[in-house]
PDB file of C-alpha atoms in Angstrom:
ATOM      1  CA  THR A   1      68.240 102.078 110.075  1.00  0.00           C
ATOM      2  CA  GLN A   2      69.567 103.727 107.334  1.00  0.00           C
ATOM      3  CA  LEU A   3      72.429 101.082 105.462  1.00  0.00           C
ATOM      4  CA  LEU A   4      75.437 102.173 103.990  1.00  0.00           C
ATOM      5  CA  GLU A   5      77.235 100.365 101.682  1.00  0.00           C
ATOM      6  CA  GLN A   6      80.991 100.511 101.076  1.00  0.00           C
ATOM      7  CA  SER A   7      83.025  99.365  98.043  1.00  0.00           C
ATOM      8  CA  PRO A   8      84.930  98.081  96.876  1.00  0.00           C
ATOM      9  CA  GLN A   9      84.620  95.744 100.908  1.00  0.00           C
ATOM     10  CA  PHE A  10      88.937  95.210  99.908  1.00  0.00           C
ATOM     11  CA  LEU A  11      91.904  96.725  97.666  1.00  0.00           C
ATOM     12  CA  SER A  12      95.302  95.278  97.472  1.00  0.00           C
ATOM     13  CA  ILE A  13      96.760  98.446  95.377  1.00  0.00           C
ATOM     14  CA  GLN A  14     100.536  99.260  94.529  1.00  0.00           C
ATOM     15  CA  GLU A  15     102.339 102.342  95.973  1.00  0.00           C
ATOM     16  CA  GLY A  16     101.780 105.356  93.738  1.00  0.00           C
ATOM     17  CA  GLU A  17      98.050 104.548  91.679  1.00  0.00           C
ATOM     18  CA  ASN A  18      95.377 106.634  92.326  1.00  0.00           C
ATOM     19  CA  LEU A  19      91.736 104.780  93.688  1.00  0.00           C
ATOM     20  CA  THR A  20      88.427 105.026  94.731  1.00  0.00           C
ATOM     21  CA  VAL A  21      86.753 103.358  97.177  1.00  0.00           C
ATOM     22  CA  TYR A  22      82.114 104.341  97.051  1.00  0.00           C
ATOM     23  CA  CYS A  23      79.999 104.564 100.539  1.00  0.00           C
ATOM     24  CA  ASN A  24      76.601 103.953  98.365  1.00  0.00           C
ATOM     25  CA  SER A  25      72.785 104.426 100.879  1.00  0.00           C
ATOM     26  CA  SER A  26      69.335 104.091  99.853  1.00  0.00           C
ATOM     27  CA  SER A  27      68.991 106.908 102.216  1.00  0.00           C
ATOM     28  CA  VAL A  28      69.042 111.013 102.245  1.00  0.00           C
ATOM     29  CA  PHE A  29      71.751 111.726 105.191  1.00  0.00           C
ATOM     30  CA  SER A  30      72.484 115.242 106.912  1.00  0.00           C
ATOM     31  CA  SER A  31      75.767 114.716 106.849  1.00  0.00           C
ATOM     32  CA  LEU A  32      78.483 112.173 105.962  1.00  0.00           C
ATOM     33  CA  GLN A  33      82.041 110.888 107.790  1.00  0.00           C
ATOM     34  CA  TRP A  34      85.050 108.988 106.399  1.00  0.00           C
ATOM     35  CA  TYR A  35      86.892 107.723 109.255  1.00  0.00           C
ATOM     36  CA  ARG A  36      90.182 105.528 108.818  1.00  0.00           C
ATOM     37  CA  GLN A  37      91.369 102.816 111.224  1.00  0.00           C
ATOM     38  CA  GLU A  38      94.572 101.706 111.386  1.00  0.00           C
ATOM     39  CA  PRO A  39      94.774  97.855 113.319  1.00  0.00           C
ATOM     40  CA  GLY A  40      95.025  97.769 117.383  1.00  0.00           C
ATOM     41  CA  GLU A  41      93.144 101.681 116.988  1.00  0.00           C
ATOM     42  CA  GLY A  42      90.003 103.406 116.893  1.00  0.00           C
ATOM     43  CA  PRO A  43      88.631 105.470 113.966  1.00  0.00           C
ATOM     44  CA  VAL A  44      90.284 108.392 113.367  1.00  0.00           C
ATOM     45  CA  LEU A  45      88.109 111.190 111.490  1.00  0.00           C
ATOM     46  CA  LEU A  46      89.281 112.424 107.701  1.00  0.00           C
ATOM     47  CA  VAL A  47      85.968 114.774 107.405  1.00  0.00           C
ATOM     48  CA  THR A  48      82.278 115.560 107.033  1.00  0.00           C
ATOM     49  CA  VAL A  49      80.959 116.981 104.289  1.00  0.00           C
ATOM     50  CA  VAL A  50      77.391 118.274 104.406  1.00  0.00           C
ATOM     51  CA  THR A  51      76.294 120.075 101.256  1.00  0.00           C
ATOM     52  CA  GLY A  52      75.257 117.648  98.185  1.00  0.00           C
ATOM     53  CA  GLY A  53      77.760 117.934  95.513  1.00  0.00           C
ATOM     54  CA  GLU A  54      81.163 119.284  98.037  1.00  0.00           C
ATOM     55  CA  VAL A  55      84.206 117.950  97.534  1.00  0.00           C
ATOM     56  CA  LYS A  56      86.894 118.453 100.385  1.00  0.00           C
ATOM     57  CA  LYS A  57      90.665 117.893  99.616  1.00  0.00           C
ATOM     58  CA  LEU A  58      93.093 116.737 102.504  1.00  0.00           C
ATOM     59  CA  LYS A  59      96.125 116.027 101.001  1.00  0.00           C
ATOM     60  CA  ARG A  60      96.196 113.388  98.431  1.00  0.00           C
ATOM     61  CA  LEU A  61      92.742 112.454  99.321  1.00  0.00           C
ATOM     62  CA  THR A  62      89.494 113.190  97.764  1.00  0.00           C
ATOM     63  CA  PHE A  63      86.014 113.233  99.623  1.00  0.00           C
ATOM     64  CA  GLN A  64      82.884 113.836  97.296  1.00  0.00           C
ATOM     65  CA  PHE A  65      79.146 114.237  98.568  1.00  0.00           C
ATOM     66  CA  GLY A  66      77.284 113.470  96.039  1.00  0.00           C
ATOM     67  CA  ASP A  67      73.637 115.569  94.622  1.00  0.00           C
ATOM     68  CA  ALA A  68      71.700 113.953  96.502  1.00  0.00           C
ATOM     69  CA  ARG A  69      72.952 113.103  99.603  1.00  0.00           C
ATOM     70  CA  LYS A  70      72.838 109.616  99.178  1.00  0.00           C
ATOM     71  CA  ASP A  71      76.518 108.536  98.076  1.00  0.00           C
ATOM     72  CA  SER A  72      80.064 109.323  99.033  1.00  0.00           C
ATOM     73  CA  SER A  73      83.510 108.558  97.282  1.00  0.00           C
ATOM     74  CA  LEU A  74      87.216 108.747  98.383  1.00  0.00           C
ATOM     75  CA  HIS A  75      89.832 109.387  96.105  1.00  0.00           C
ATOM     76  CA  ILE A  76      93.153 109.067  96.683  1.00  0.00           C
ATOM     77  CA  THR A  77      96.199 109.908  94.324  1.00  0.00           C
ATOM     78  CA  ALA A  78      99.136 108.293  94.400  1.00  0.00           C
ATOM     79  CA  ALA A  79      98.738 106.204  97.354  1.00  0.00           C
ATOM     80  CA  GLN A  80     101.411 105.302 100.100  1.00  0.00           C
ATOM     81  CA  PRO A  81     101.773 102.681 102.419  1.00  0.00           C
ATOM     82  CA  GLY A  82     100.616 104.384 105.101  1.00  0.00           C
ATOM     83  CA  ASP A  83      97.444 105.098 103.234  1.00  0.00           C
ATOM     84  CA  THR A  84      97.262 101.349 104.767  1.00  0.00           C
ATOM     85  CA  GLY A  85      93.846 100.799 106.276  1.00  0.00           C
ATOM     86  CA  LEU A  86      90.126 100.036 107.414  1.00  0.00           C
ATOM     87  CA  TYR A  87      88.087 102.915 105.400  1.00  0.00           C
ATOM     88  CA  LEU A  88      84.478 103.712 106.867  1.00  0.00           C
ATOM     89  CA  CYS A  89      81.632 105.369 105.960  1.00  0.00           C
ATOM     90  CA  ALA A  90      79.481 107.030 108.519  1.00  0.00           C
ATOM     91  CA  GLY A  91      75.852 108.747 108.049  1.00  0.00           C
ATOM     92  CA  GLY A  92      73.069 109.323 109.326  1.00  0.00           C
ATOM     93  CA  SER A  93      70.203 112.674 109.523  1.00  0.00           C
ATOM     94  CA  GLY A  94      67.634 114.367 111.772  1.00  0.00           C
ATOM     95  CA  GLY A  95      67.918 116.131 114.630  1.00  0.00           C
ATOM     96  CA  SER A  96      69.436 113.711 117.072  1.00  0.00           C
ATOM     97  CA  TYR A  97      71.858 112.059 115.094  1.00  0.00           C
ATOM     98  CA  ILE A  98      74.144 109.405 115.542  1.00  0.00           C
ATOM     99  CA  PRO A  99      74.963 108.194 112.307  1.00  0.00           C
ATOM    100  CA  THR A 100      75.508 104.781 111.146  1.00  0.00           C
ATOM    101  CA  PHE A 101      78.460 103.573 110.704  1.00  0.00           C
ATOM    102  CA  GLY A 102      78.866 101.372 106.906  1.00  0.00           C
ATOM    103  CA  ARG A 103      81.286  98.111 107.099  1.00  0.00           C
ATOM    104  CA  GLY A 104      84.809  99.594 106.169  1.00  0.00           C
ATOM    105  CA  THR A 105      87.003  99.150 102.697  1.00  0.00           C
ATOM    106  CA  SER A 106      90.355  97.983 104.792  1.00  0.00           C
ATOM    107  CA  LEU A 107      93.298  98.677 101.606  1.00  0.00           C
ATOM    108  CA  ILE A 108      96.714  97.819 101.608  1.00  0.00           C
ATOM    109  CA  VAL A 109      98.957  99.341  99.757  1.00  0.00           C
ATOM    110  CA  HIS A 110     102.831  98.021  99.039  1.00  0.00           C
ATOM    111  CA  PRO A 111     105.301  99.428  98.342  1.00  0.00           C
TER     112      PRO A 111
ATOM    113  CA  ASP B   1      94.338 116.529 126.197  1.00  0.00           C
ATOM    114  CA  ALA B   2      94.635 112.578 126.435  1.00  0.00           C
ATOM    115  CA  GLY B   3      91.915 111.783 124.546  1.00  0.00           C
ATOM    116  CA  VAL B   4      89.776 109.420 124.656  1.00  0.00           C
ATOM    117  CA  ILE B   5      90.683 106.888 127.051  1.00  0.00           C
ATOM    118  CA  GLN B   6      89.391 102.839 127.348  1.00  0.00           C
ATOM    119  CA  SER B   7      90.205 100.205 129.749  1.00  0.00           C
ATOM    120  CA  PRO B   8      91.860  96.845 129.826  1.00  0.00           C
ATOM    121  CA  ARG B   9      92.569  96.706 126.075  1.00  0.00           C
ATOM    122  CA  HIS B  10      92.593  93.049 126.204  1.00  0.00           C
ATOM    123  CA  GLU B  11      89.820  90.704 128.445  1.00  0.00           C
ATOM    124  CA  VAL B  12      89.613  87.277 128.532  1.00  0.00           C
ATOM    125  CA  THR B  13      87.172  85.191 130.184  1.00  0.00           C
ATOM    126  CA  GLU B  14      85.511  82.327 130.613  1.00  0.00           C
ATOM    127  CA  MET B  15      81.388  83.003 129.997  1.00  0.00           C
ATOM    128  CA  GLY B  16      79.302  83.330 131.818  1.00  0.00           C
ATOM    129  CA  GLN B  17      81.910  85.898 134.008  1.00  0.00           C
ATOM    130  CA  GLU B  18      80.504  89.540 134.685  1.00  0.00           C
ATOM    131  CA  VAL B  19      82.398  91.474 131.687  1.00  0.00           C
ATOM    132  CA  THR B  20      83.395  95.682 133.023  1.00  0.00           C
ATOM    133  CA  LEU B  21      84.539  97.621 130.377  1.00  0.00           C
ATOM    134  CA  ARG B  22      85.825 100.968 130.850  1.00  0.00           C
ATOM    135  CA  CYS B  23      85.443 104.370 129.882  1.00  0.00           C
ATOM    136  CA  LYS B  24      87.433 108.019 130.423  1.00  0.00           C
ATOM    137  CA  PRO B  25      86.343 110.025 127.609  1.00  0.00           C
ATOM    138  CA  ILE B  26      87.632 113.776 126.350  1.00  0.00           C
ATOM    139  CA  SER B  27      87.326 116.439 129.782  1.00  0.00           C
ATOM    140  CA  GLY B  28      84.182 118.583 129.364  1.00  0.00           C
ATOM    141  CA  HIS B  29      82.142 116.195 126.668  1.00  0.00           C
ATOM    142  CA  ASN B  30      79.163 114.852 128.549  1.00  0.00           C
ATOM    143  CA  SER B  31      78.093 113.169 126.000  1.00  0.00           C
ATOM    144  CA  LEU B  32      79.458 109.172 125.138  1.00  0.00           C
ATOM    145  CA  PHE B  33      78.696 106.484 122.227  1.00  0.00           C
ATOM    146  CA  TRP B  34      79.541 103.086 123.434  1.00  0.00           C
ATOM    147  CA  TYR B  35      79.884 101.087 119.668  1.00  0.00           C
ATOM    148  CA  ARG B  36      81.002  97.316 119.057  1.00  0.00           C
ATOM    149  CA  GLN B  37      82.969  96.203 115.976  1.00  0.00           C
ATOM    150  CA  THR B  38      82.911  92.574 115.210  1.00  0.00           C
ATOM    151  CA  MET B  39      84.171  91.623 111.078  1.00  0.00           C
ATOM    152  CA  MET B  40      80.786  90.112 110.428  1.00  0.00           C
ATOM    153  CA  ARG B  41      78.756  92.931 111.609  1.00  0.00           C
ATOM    154  CA  GLY B  42      81.034  96.407 111.804  1.00  0.00           C
ATOM    155  CA  LEU B  43      81.284  98.967 113.246  1.00  0.00           C
ATOM    156  CA  GLU B  44      77.940  98.917 115.389  1.00  0.00           C
ATOM    157  CA  LEU B  45      76.371 101.193 117.831  1.00  0.00           C
ATOM    158  CA  LEU B  46      75.541  99.798 121.304  1.00  0.00           C
ATOM    159  CA  ILE B  47      74.207 103.119 123.481  1.00  0.00           C
ATOM    160  CA  TYR B  48      74.675 107.069 123.131  1.00  0.00           C
ATOM    161  CA  PHE B  49      75.259 109.127 126.132  1.00  0.00           C
ATOM    162  CA  ASN B  50      74.279 112.555 126.113  1.00  0.00           C
ATOM    163  CA  ASN B  51      74.365 114.926 129.385  1.00  0.00           C
ATOM    164  CA  ASN B  52      75.394 111.404 130.652  1.00  0.00           C
ATOM    165  CA  VAL B  53      70.981 110.346 130.309  1.00  0.00           C
ATOM    166  CA  PRO B  54      70.274 107.265 128.102  1.00  0.00           C
ATOM    167  CA  ILE B  55      68.911 108.962 124.464  1.00  0.00           C
ATOM    168  CA  ASP B  56      69.346 106.012 122.378  1.00  0.00           C
ATOM    169  CA  ASP B  57      70.459 101.881 123.224  1.00  0.00           C
ATOM    170  CA  SER B  58      68.613 100.109 121.220  1.00  0.00           C
ATOM    171  CA  GLY B  59      71.083  99.054 119.717  1.00  0.00           C
ATOM    172  CA  MET B  60      72.042  97.330 123.363  1.00  0.00           C
ATOM    173  CA  PRO B  61      71.740  93.834 122.750  1.00  0.00           C
ATOM    174  CA  GLU B  62      70.597  91.883 124.684  1.00  0.00           C
ATOM    175  CA  ASP B  63      69.305  92.381 129.365  1.00  0.00           C
ATOM    176  CA  ARG B  64      72.808  90.713 129.360  1.00  0.00           C
ATOM    177  CA  PHE B  65      74.421  94.662 128.656  1.00  0.00           C
ATOM    178  CA  SER B  66      73.776  98.047 130.426  1.00  0.00           C
ATOM    179  CA  ALA B  67      76.078 101.023 130.948  1.00  0.00           C
ATOM    180  CA  LYS B  68      75.968 103.931 132.992  1.00  0.00           C
ATOM    181  CA  MET B  69      77.577 106.708 133.018  1.00  0.00           C
ATOM    182  CA  PRO B  70      77.330 108.687 136.073  1.00  0.00           C
ATOM    183  CA  ASN B  71      79.478 111.663 135.346  1.00  0.00           C
ATOM    184  CA  ALA B  72      81.133 114.080 133.045  1.00  0.00           C
ATOM    185  CA  SER B  73      84.324 111.491 132.984  1.00  0.00           C
ATOM    186  CA  PHE B  74      83.432 108.260 133.623  1.00  0.00           C
ATOM    187  CA  SER B  75      81.375 105.394 131.843  1.00  0.00           C
ATOM    188  CA  THR B  76      80.709 101.876 131.800  1.00  0.00           C
ATOM    189  CA  LEU B  77      79.681  98.983 129.841  1.00  0.00           C
ATOM    190  CA  LYS B  78      78.837  95.361 131.758  1.00  0.00           C
ATOM    191  CA  ILE B  79      77.985  92.295 129.777  1.00  0.00           C
ATOM    192  CA  GLN B  80      76.379  89.561 133.185  1.00  0.00           C
ATOM    193  CA  PRO B  81      76.785  86.559 131.866  1.00  0.00           C
ATOM    194  CA  SER B  82      79.011  87.226 128.480  1.00  0.00           C
ATOM    195  CA  GLU B  83      78.905  84.997 125.584  1.00  0.00           C
ATOM    196  CA  PRO B  84      81.384  83.806 123.451  1.00  0.00           C
ATOM    197  CA  ARG B  85      78.982  85.998 120.784  1.00  0.00           C
ATOM    198  CA  ASP B  86      80.521  89.108 122.750  1.00  0.00           C
ATOM    199  CA  SER B  87      83.522  88.809 120.951  1.00  0.00           C
ATOM    200  CA  ALA B  88      84.754  91.380 119.801  1.00  0.00           C
ATOM    201  CA  VAL B  89      86.434  95.352 119.895  1.00  0.00           C
ATOM    202  CA  TYR B  90      84.184  97.061 122.219  1.00  0.00           C
ATOM    203  CA  PHE B  91      84.752 100.861 121.367  1.00  0.00           C
ATOM    204  CA  CYS B  92      83.980 104.639 123.397  1.00  0.00           C
ATOM    205  CA  ALA B  93      84.353 107.934 121.990  1.00  0.00           C
ATOM    206  CA  SER B  94      83.619 111.438 122.622  1.00  0.00           C
ATOM    207  CA  PRO B  95      81.331 113.709 119.948  1.00  0.00           C
ATOM    208  CA  GLY B  96      83.094 116.687 118.030  1.00  0.00           C
ATOM    209  CA  ALA B  97      81.604 119.897 117.183  1.00  0.00           C
ATOM    210  CA  SER B  98      78.665 118.398 115.382  1.00  0.00           C
ATOM    211  CA  ASN B  99      77.305 115.607 117.906  1.00  0.00           C
ATOM    212  CA  GLN B 100      78.946 112.767 115.736  1.00  0.00           C
ATOM    213  CA  PRO B 101      81.492 109.746 117.109  1.00  0.00           C
ATOM    214  CA  GLN B 102      84.862 112.161 116.707  1.00  0.00           C
ATOM    215  CA  HIS B 103      87.183 111.121 119.665  1.00  0.00           C
ATOM    216  CA  PHE B 104      87.634 106.743 119.996  1.00  0.00           C
ATOM    217  CA  GLY B 105      89.825 105.307 122.031  1.00  0.00           C
ATOM    218  CA  ASP B 106      91.875 102.167 120.716  1.00  0.00           C
ATOM    219  CA  GLY B 107      88.939 100.264 122.285  1.00  0.00           C
ATOM    220  CA  THR B 108      88.681  96.624 124.817  1.00  0.00           C
ATOM    221  CA  ARG B 109      89.349  93.609 122.681  1.00  0.00           C
ATOM    222  CA  LEU B 110      86.703  91.340 124.747  1.00  0.00           C
ATOM    223  CA  SER B 111      87.281  86.751 123.787  1.00  0.00           C
ATOM    224  CA  ILE B 112      85.083  85.009 125.885  1.00  0.00           C
ATOM    225  CA  LEU B 113      86.229  81.789 125.440  1.00  0.00           C
TER     226      LEU B 113
END
């Protein structure tokens, strides 16, 4: 089983601050996904990265896949209260792709 | 498209009782994931169906758990008998273009007393 470590586990910041959360593994992934989950709801897929070194942007969110495809980061610029949620990464490899989830980073952005 | 629909949203029952969780996946998808989420263990895959057939059930905790996908529009996850340690939020998800879990339901919050 591929193990995904996410850090930090918790993050509490003020509106307008920047932040970066990390997703690390000792395994190489074919692709990696980032999700955001709000209380009482299921995870919502934000992005999929597949190429080592790939950078994707989604408004104020920047996602990067490590060159070796073992790690990823999510950077949020000028965080807003609406960014509050649990950020999960998930990765997998092989032909029958069934990803493993990290335990997530719980982000609170205070107004 | 209504998305993935799960029922019930909440279930509270006493240990030993049978629990059945239901999922209606996105129309046209014959693959489906069942996950369990707890604070201690995060989001864990229980079982994955493809073409209505269980492909990977290695995450099903034990014989008390069973899952079926009789057709492309319906799946159930059954726990019998239930135990307090089964308390968790259970999600089902339909896959995306690359067959990763993309469309999650809002989950069933299960409490076993």
